[in-house]
Amino acid sequence: MVNTDTTATTSPQEDQFTVVGTRPNRHDGVDKVTGKARYSADTQLSAMLWGKILRSPYAHARIKSIDTTAALDLPGVKAVVTRDDMPEVSPDIADLGEGAAANYGFYSRNVMAREKALYKGHAVAAVAATTLDIAEQALGLIEVDYEVLPPVLDPVDAMQEGAPILHDRLLQMASPAFRVGGYGDSGSKTNISNKFEFQLGDLEQGLRDADVTIEREFQTKAVHQGYIEPHAATAYWSNDGYLTVWCSSQSHFGFRDHISRILDLPYSRVKVVPMEIGGGFGAKGAGGVYLEPVAATLSKKSGQPVKITMSRTEVFIGTGPTSATHIRVKMGATKDGRLTAAEAELVYSAGAFPGSPVGGACRTMFAPYVIPNAQIVAFDVVNNVPKAAAYRAPGSPAAAFAVESVVDELCRELNMDAIEFRLLNASKEGTRQVPGPIFGNIGNVEVLEAAKHHIHYNAPRHSPFAKDGLYRGRGVASGAWMNGSGPASAVVSMNPDGTVSLVEGAPDIGGSRAAMAMHVAEVLGVPAEDVRPAIVDTDSIGYSSGAGGSGVTFKMGIACYEAAQDVVRQLTDRAAKIWDVAPENVEYKSGLLRHREDSELSITLKDLAARLNGTGGPIVGRGTVNPSGVGNAFAHHIVDVEVDRATGKVEILRYTAIQDVGRAIHPTYVEGQIQGGAVQGIGWALNEEYIFTQDGSMANATFLDYRMPTSLDLPMIDTVLVEVPNPGHPFGVRGVGEVPIVPPMAAVANAIYDAVGVRLTELPMSPVKVLEALK
Amino acid sequence: MVNTDTTATTSPQEDQFTVVGTRPNRHDGVDKVTGKARYSADTQLSAMLWGKILRSPYAHARIKSIDTTAALDLPGVKAVVTRDDMPEVSPDIADLGEGAAANYGFYSRNVMAREKALYKGHAVAAVAATTLDIAEQALGLIEVDYEVLPPVLDPVDAMQEGAPILHDRLLQMASPAFRVGGYGDSGSKTNISNKFEFQLGDLEQGLRDADVTIEREFQTKAVHQGYIEPHAATAYWSNDGYLTVWCSSQSHFGFRDHISRILDLPYSRVKVVPMEIGGGFGAKGAGGVYLEPVAATLSKKSGQPVKITMSRTEVFIGTGPTSATHIRVKMGATKDGRLTAAEAELVYSAGAFPGSPVGGACRTMFAPYVIPNAQIVAFDVVNNVPKAAAYRAPGSPAAAFAVESVVDELCRELNMDAIEFRLLNASKEGTRQVPGPIFGNIGNVEVLEAAKHHIHYNAPRHSPFAKDGLYRGRGVASGAWMNGSGPASAVVSMNPDGTVSLVEGAPDIGGSRAAMAMHVAEVLGVPAEDVRPAIVDTDSIGYSSGAGGSGVTFKMGIACYEAAQDVVRQLTDRAAKIWDVAPENVEYKSGLLRHREDSELSITLKDLAARLNGTGGPIVGRGTVNPSGVGNAFAHHIVDVEVDRATGKVEILRYTAIQDVGRAIHPTYVEGQIQGGAVQGIGWALNEEYIFTQDGSMANATFLDYRMPTSLDLPMIDTVLVEVPNPGHPFGVRGVGEVPIVPPMAAVANAIYDAVGVRLTELPMSPVKVLEALK
């Protein structure tokens, strides 16, 4: 894809970098386009068995007994695994130390149903056999005695008195809790697994101060991340008690930790070998452990390696989409356009086990604005659908759909320009957010300014050439995301030819090999091609959190920066030793070491690299960090649509995504992230949804029926990279991957309103919904 | 094997260690006994082709042309490679920097014959095909037009005027050169590729001072290292110019360097993935690159991965055994047993290209003795047999066979006890060696003292119960080896459960995973099982020289020690940060961090490990070294034999190997090294030899005809670990792998003399030779 319209509008010190901001070929590019890159399903081990999962046909059922006798008798079947073969992990919250907590009992029960099957597709048993055919045949021989229970599918239904209860242990809370899975010891059974409340200022006063208030209710459906690579895992449980797992993930250390906990093994007994990943978008973070503990247990029982791969349908019904939501938003402003109050109520479907991304929604929905008085009440609700998984800016897109639609109505009511209104109310450094924290350095204003002056925003809004029945409109919307951090480790080794090898512990899901190599190259002043990045297994590098939360370039970038600086320190020490001078008199710059005063003393990196072994040994640099100083991300999108009043079909005519990226290490991949996020948002806006039948079956569990946008459906997504450097990163990186999925739904809805004058409040805005609204 | 007779005689501070000196199970043990460990030939890649090598049927022939047309036409053949497909590497000496040099032109021509085939078995072409059968069939379709030349097989014959000349570029040297492959620009063509001369004191005066002189000539044959795993290599040359090679070796970095040079690629374009190694004994060090560049070139031409494996016969005829030798030794002593003079002349066969281990012979043959006056003249000679490769203490065993036999005769002539004589003349710290250097701390005397007092040496020498025709005798011999060092890199990562992962860059050929883990465990004060060692590819760790020269435990041990110390430093810094105290007030000992003065402040390693991410990030320690301070190794062996005068068969009745190991990190593996070395020496002494027909064919190129000792041929080899700690290593390690192969041949020869009164001067002392001598 060539993006002809990209301009970096804010790049104050462009010439300070030699590598950062350039566009070298990605180091893994040839491997990926030639098919050499090995993905999870490519794992092939000798004596490997094929595993297959038996899934519940009921959305809600008690499992009374499982008889595996007939399956085990089938020739070729080597092992059958049920709940009885896996450790019973306590569904109490595990304190992971360092303020972290998780409920591995829930994770474990999602991997293999224990007391009940909680959604149609929930794993209830698994088989390993010499061929896939035999494994599939054996599934039919497993007899599960179910007591079928009534399911509850919609989260609001699930909150009602008398709704079918999923978990006996969830009780009405005596007081609000702010932890996923939190529940008290009083009250009656409930499906409300968490409730969050945030207050800022005085909501009632704020509403009284408003000249205009708008209140709307919104609904969004579950949508799947739709990664091209289905889940697959291979495990070998050696008889010395070491488990090796080959799988793709966004976080092989996270997978190691989850697998260890679910299988009750010490962390150090599990090695996860990272395979290439064909998309994850949040869902292949640590929460994406589904097959691995099952393959491991099958391997333990059979003594052979076991591979399990999912079909596309299994991915849809057996893994987590994001939450369906119900959201009510009320906002008020003075007649001169100042926001005075905002109120929101959110209900997010968690699926079978607690843990929707509603917290992320609360933290970001009002982030683009200064709002003196606000209140958010949010519910995490369990229901009989697959457990929700993270999806790009988890929680934020649905909430932004609501808020940005309401803001659009406010602007129309106030007769104000949508961007001027947002600039007037824009959050900036020092703004207190509704959930509490105060913003540091952010680029919200710069993004809005860039949008306001963009050629797209200033192009004629309505084409005078609309064909019969076709109406055109323009919409805009803002979006915010926190971005994340975490522990990261990198090791840089000097090669004798002056190139370096880089090993790091976070998977490359979107070009991070290149971005990491560029961090090292920038510090060393060498071409990016001279740095060879590798992502190694959990036994071969220090702890590293995954590629998620838009954090990998930030945190792993800093680890790479520190590792390279460690190399530079050793290089200068080495030169000082050779020259017999004090190390502080040696400086390193752009591949040259020289004495600060004695111009006779200089040596190139390449020449010194060839002399390391004889002057004290090799040089290896390490960087291990868990950085604070994350930079928040803001985006503003502009979209032109054309609505066919006859069919209800909405066509995207033009799309521009403007975003503060802090610093684009490799602009091509930053643009790709923004384009990808926008496209996924457009799919969510117009077409994608889980359609459930009354009994909880997903009616469209194939890519034929679950409609994602293709390149034929879309124009080129133009991107504008605004660079307001994040002071928390040595080069200014913020993190770019998630925020671009936040604005599209509202931007499209606002454009549809602009075109045909109807306000759509339910996603997807599919032809049938548009037609209904037009009626 | 259980060794019941092992006693560590010198271990002054036994209780100073908690892990060093214990015998934990090796970390790779289960993998190896269950077949999970993956060796070179186990490599399996999708779309992989099978390669096969065409080998010269002539020991000496000019290659006029090669026609590959018919082979390429065979369906299934994907590529054919000849000399024309590989870079023509200059046969000038390449300056590798840091004082190192090598002739990659010679290495390259050994990998694929260019101008001439120089031995029967020399590679002349290679094929890659979809099956092994097709590849083998295609070899028969390659037409090579040879001009057959007369071969020369014996190195002494090769030195004679008028001998067939192998290399036009080797010329009689104007002056002595001390570099392998050195040759001047004057003189006529020659097969003498190098000449070494060493002088100490005044030889003539020393001989005049002697009351007794003994002069003998010795001959030894080429013997093969006989590793159980034949050579195998798989290569994939990606079309972005990166080459990945999977192979077993003693030095994957050495292989990377050699492959890069031979293929004219930058080091950083080649990644070598270390597979497990089934024995190398020196021959799979960097000089053991045979198949890799060929598989790589086949892959480059075919675009697919290519695997080549050797048959056992190919190993015999296509890889390097050690040199055949002719050695003359003359030694003189006073009548009270003081050595006054020693003289030696050595001719070592280099095989087809320069580079026998004669230098190693010169440096060690007289090392056990104080000799005031000495001279060594040594020749490296090319001849039409496979290029000699390193074999355990390269050069030393044949030379020790000569010297220790002559010493035995001196003792008999002087009527002195063999060990008393050696003690009287024993080299020690401060002794100047014949080739020049002065010994540092060595354990020669301690070894001899241990031998003198050993129950074996003091047992009745001759059984009174000899059966008819069976005669028993006892022999002893000393041996010395320099031991080696080199660059080494290790990285230690802390796991959240307090265990650690260790990555290192030297292959494990004899238990070094355990020894390396124990270095780390000793520093951290944790069990060896808590350290998980991994050997990673050349892109994933700093430069590391290989497992060879008895150096890996020394050099990589120090790297591991330093990496662990780096972890300890960071742990104390982290605790200091948590407690807000100065790091120098925190001490680390045996898994506990505590404040030196405030007893309230303490935390276990396990507790701190769980808190790393939240207190600044992961901890990764690095160690990169190229240590001097190598400790030399000395051994003394005692053997009892029984000679069957009717058949000439020699049976080993009892064998004791005493050795200064400096410090045995893992005594079981040290004992195993000593036992293995002694057994290989016994095979060399009694049975093993390359038998060439007149035209240069090896007549016994299978394990049926090339007779290595089996467990049925041998008694348990008893070992005595003398520990004279090497001050150059933090725990005192010297290196143990090579010296045990040095004494056996002479010890057995001396025992045969003791039994039947005949002096054997040719190896192997096979039944036919013993019978001849008895006649």
CSV table of C-alpha atoms in Angstrom, one decimal, chain A residues 330-441:
chain,number,residue,atom,x,y,z
A,330,LYS,CA,-25.8,12.2,28.6
A,331,MET,CA,-23.7,15.3,28.0
A,332,GLY,CA,-24.4,19.0,28.5
A,333,ALA,CA,-22.9,22.2,27.3
A,334,THR,CA,-23.3,26.0,27.6
A,335,LYS,CA,-24.6,27.8,24.5
A,336,ASP,CA,-21.1,29.1,23.8
A,337,GLY,CA,-20.0,25.5,23.5
A,338,ARG,CA,-18.4,24.7,26.9
A,339,LEU,CA,-19.0,21.2,28.2
A,340,THR,CA,-20.4,21.3,31.7
A,341,ALA,CA,-21.4,17.7,32.5
A,342,ALA,CA,-21.2,14.2,31.3
A,343,GLU,CA,-22.8,11.0,32.5
A,344,ALA,CA,-22.5,7.5,31.3
A,345,GLU,CA,-23.9,4.1,32.2
A,346,LEU,CA,-22.2,1.1,30.6
A,347,VAL,CA,-23.1,-2.5,30.6
A,348,TYR,CA,-20.5,-4.8,29.0
A,349,SER,CA,-20.9,-8.4,28.4
A,350,ALA,CA,-18.1,-10.4,29.9
A,351,GLY,CA,-19.2,-13.7,28.4
A,352,ALA,CA,-19.0,-16.9,30.4
A,353,PHE,CA,-16.5,-15.6,33.0
A,354,PRO,CA,-16.0,-12.2,34.6
A,355,GLY,CA,-13.8,-9.7,32.8
A,356,SER,CA,-15.1,-7.5,30.1
A,357,PRO,CA,-13.1,-4.5,29.0
A,358,VAL,CA,-15.5,-2.0,30.5
A,359,GLY,CA,-12.7,-0.6,32.6
A,360,GLY,CA,-10.9,0.6,29.5
A,361,ALA,CA,-14.1,2.2,28.3
A,362,CYS,CA,-14.4,4.2,31.6
A,363,ARG,CA,-10.8,5.4,31.4
A,364,THR,CA,-11.0,6.7,27.8
A,365,MET,CA,-14.5,7.6,26.8
A,366,PHE,CA,-14.4,11.2,28.0
A,367,ALA,CA,-10.6,11.6,27.7
A,368,PRO,CA,-10.6,14.0,24.7
A,369,TYR,CA,-12.5,16.6,26.7
A,370,VAL,CA,-12.2,18.8,29.7
A,371,ILE,CA,-15.4,18.0,31.7
A,372,PRO,CA,-15.8,19.6,35.1
A,373,ASN,CA,-18.6,17.4,36.3
A,374,ALA,CA,-19.1,13.8,35.4
A,375,GLN,CA,-20.2,10.4,36.5
A,376,ILE,CA,-19.6,6.9,35.1
A,377,VAL,CA,-21.3,3.8,36.3
A,378,ALA,CA,-20.2,0.6,34.6
A,379,PHE,CA,-21.1,-3.1,34.9
A,380,ASP,CA,-19.3,-6.2,34.0
A,381,VAL,CA,-21.8,-8.9,33.4
A,382,VAL,CA,-21.5,-12.6,32.7
A,383,ASN,CA,-23.7,-14.3,30.2
A,384,ASN,CA,-23.8,-17.5,28.1
A,385,VAL,CA,-21.5,-16.5,25.2
A,386,PRO,CA,-17.8,-17.0,24.7
A,387,LYS,CA,-15.7,-15.2,27.3
A,388,ALA,CA,-14.8,-11.7,26.0
A,389,ALA,CA,-11.2,-11.2,24.9
A,390,ALA,CA,-9.2,-8.1,24.4
A,391,TYR,CA,-9.6,-6.4,21.1
A,392,ARG,CA,-7.6,-3.4,20.2
A,393,ALA,CA,-8.2,-0.5,22.7
A,394,PRO,CA,-10.4,-2.9,24.6
A,395,GLY,CA,-13.6,-1.2,25.7
A,396,SER,CA,-13.0,2.1,24.2
A,397,PRO,CA,-14.5,1.8,20.6
A,398,ALA,CA,-18.1,1.1,21.8
A,399,ALA,CA,-17.9,3.9,24.4
A,400,ALA,CA,-16.5,6.3,21.9
A,401,PHE,CA,-19.2,5.4,19.5
A,402,ALA,CA,-21.7,6.7,22.2
A,403,VAL,CA,-19.8,9.7,23.4
A,404,GLU,CA,-18.7,11.0,19.9
A,405,SER,CA,-22.2,10.5,18.6
A,406,VAL,CA,-23.6,12.6,21.5
A,407,VAL,CA,-20.9,15.3,20.9
A,408,ASP,CA,-21.9,15.4,17.3
A,409,GLU,CA,-25.5,16.0,18.3
A,410,LEU,CA,-24.4,18.7,20.7
A,411,CYS,CA,-22.4,20.5,17.9
A,412,ARG,CA,-25.4,20.4,15.6
A,413,GLU,CA,-27.7,21.6,18.4
A,414,LEU,CA,-25.2,24.4,19.1
A,415,ASN,CA,-24.5,25.0,15.4
A,416,MET,CA,-20.8,24.7,16.1
A,417,ASP,CA,-18.1,23.2,13.9
A,418,ALA,CA,-17.4,19.7,15.2
A,419,ILE,CA,-13.6,20.3,15.4
A,420,GLU,CA,-13.9,23.8,16.8
A,421,PHE,CA,-16.2,22.5,19.5
A,422,ARG,CA,-13.6,19.8,20.3
A,423,LEU,CA,-10.7,22.2,20.3
A,424,LEU,CA,-12.7,24.5,22.7
A,425,ASN,CA,-13.1,21.6,25.1
A,426,ALA,CA,-9.9,19.7,24.3
A,427,SER,CA,-8.1,18.0,27.1
A,428,LYS,CA,-4.4,18.9,27.4
A,429,GLU,CA,-1.5,18.6,29.8
A,430,GLY,CA,-2.9,19.1,33.3
A,431,THR,CA,-6.5,18.2,32.5
A,432,ARG,CA,-8.0,15.9,35.2
A,433,GLN,CA,-9.6,12.9,33.6
A,434,VAL,CA,-13.0,11.7,34.7
A,435,PRO,CA,-11.6,8.6,36.3
A,436,GLY,CA,-9.1,10.7,38.3
A,437,PRO,CA,-5.6,10.9,36.8
A,438,ILE,CA,-4.2,14.1,35.4
A,439,PHE,CA,-2.9,14.1,31.8
A,440,GLY,CA,0.8,14.6,31.2
A,441,ASN,CA,2.1,15.7,27.8
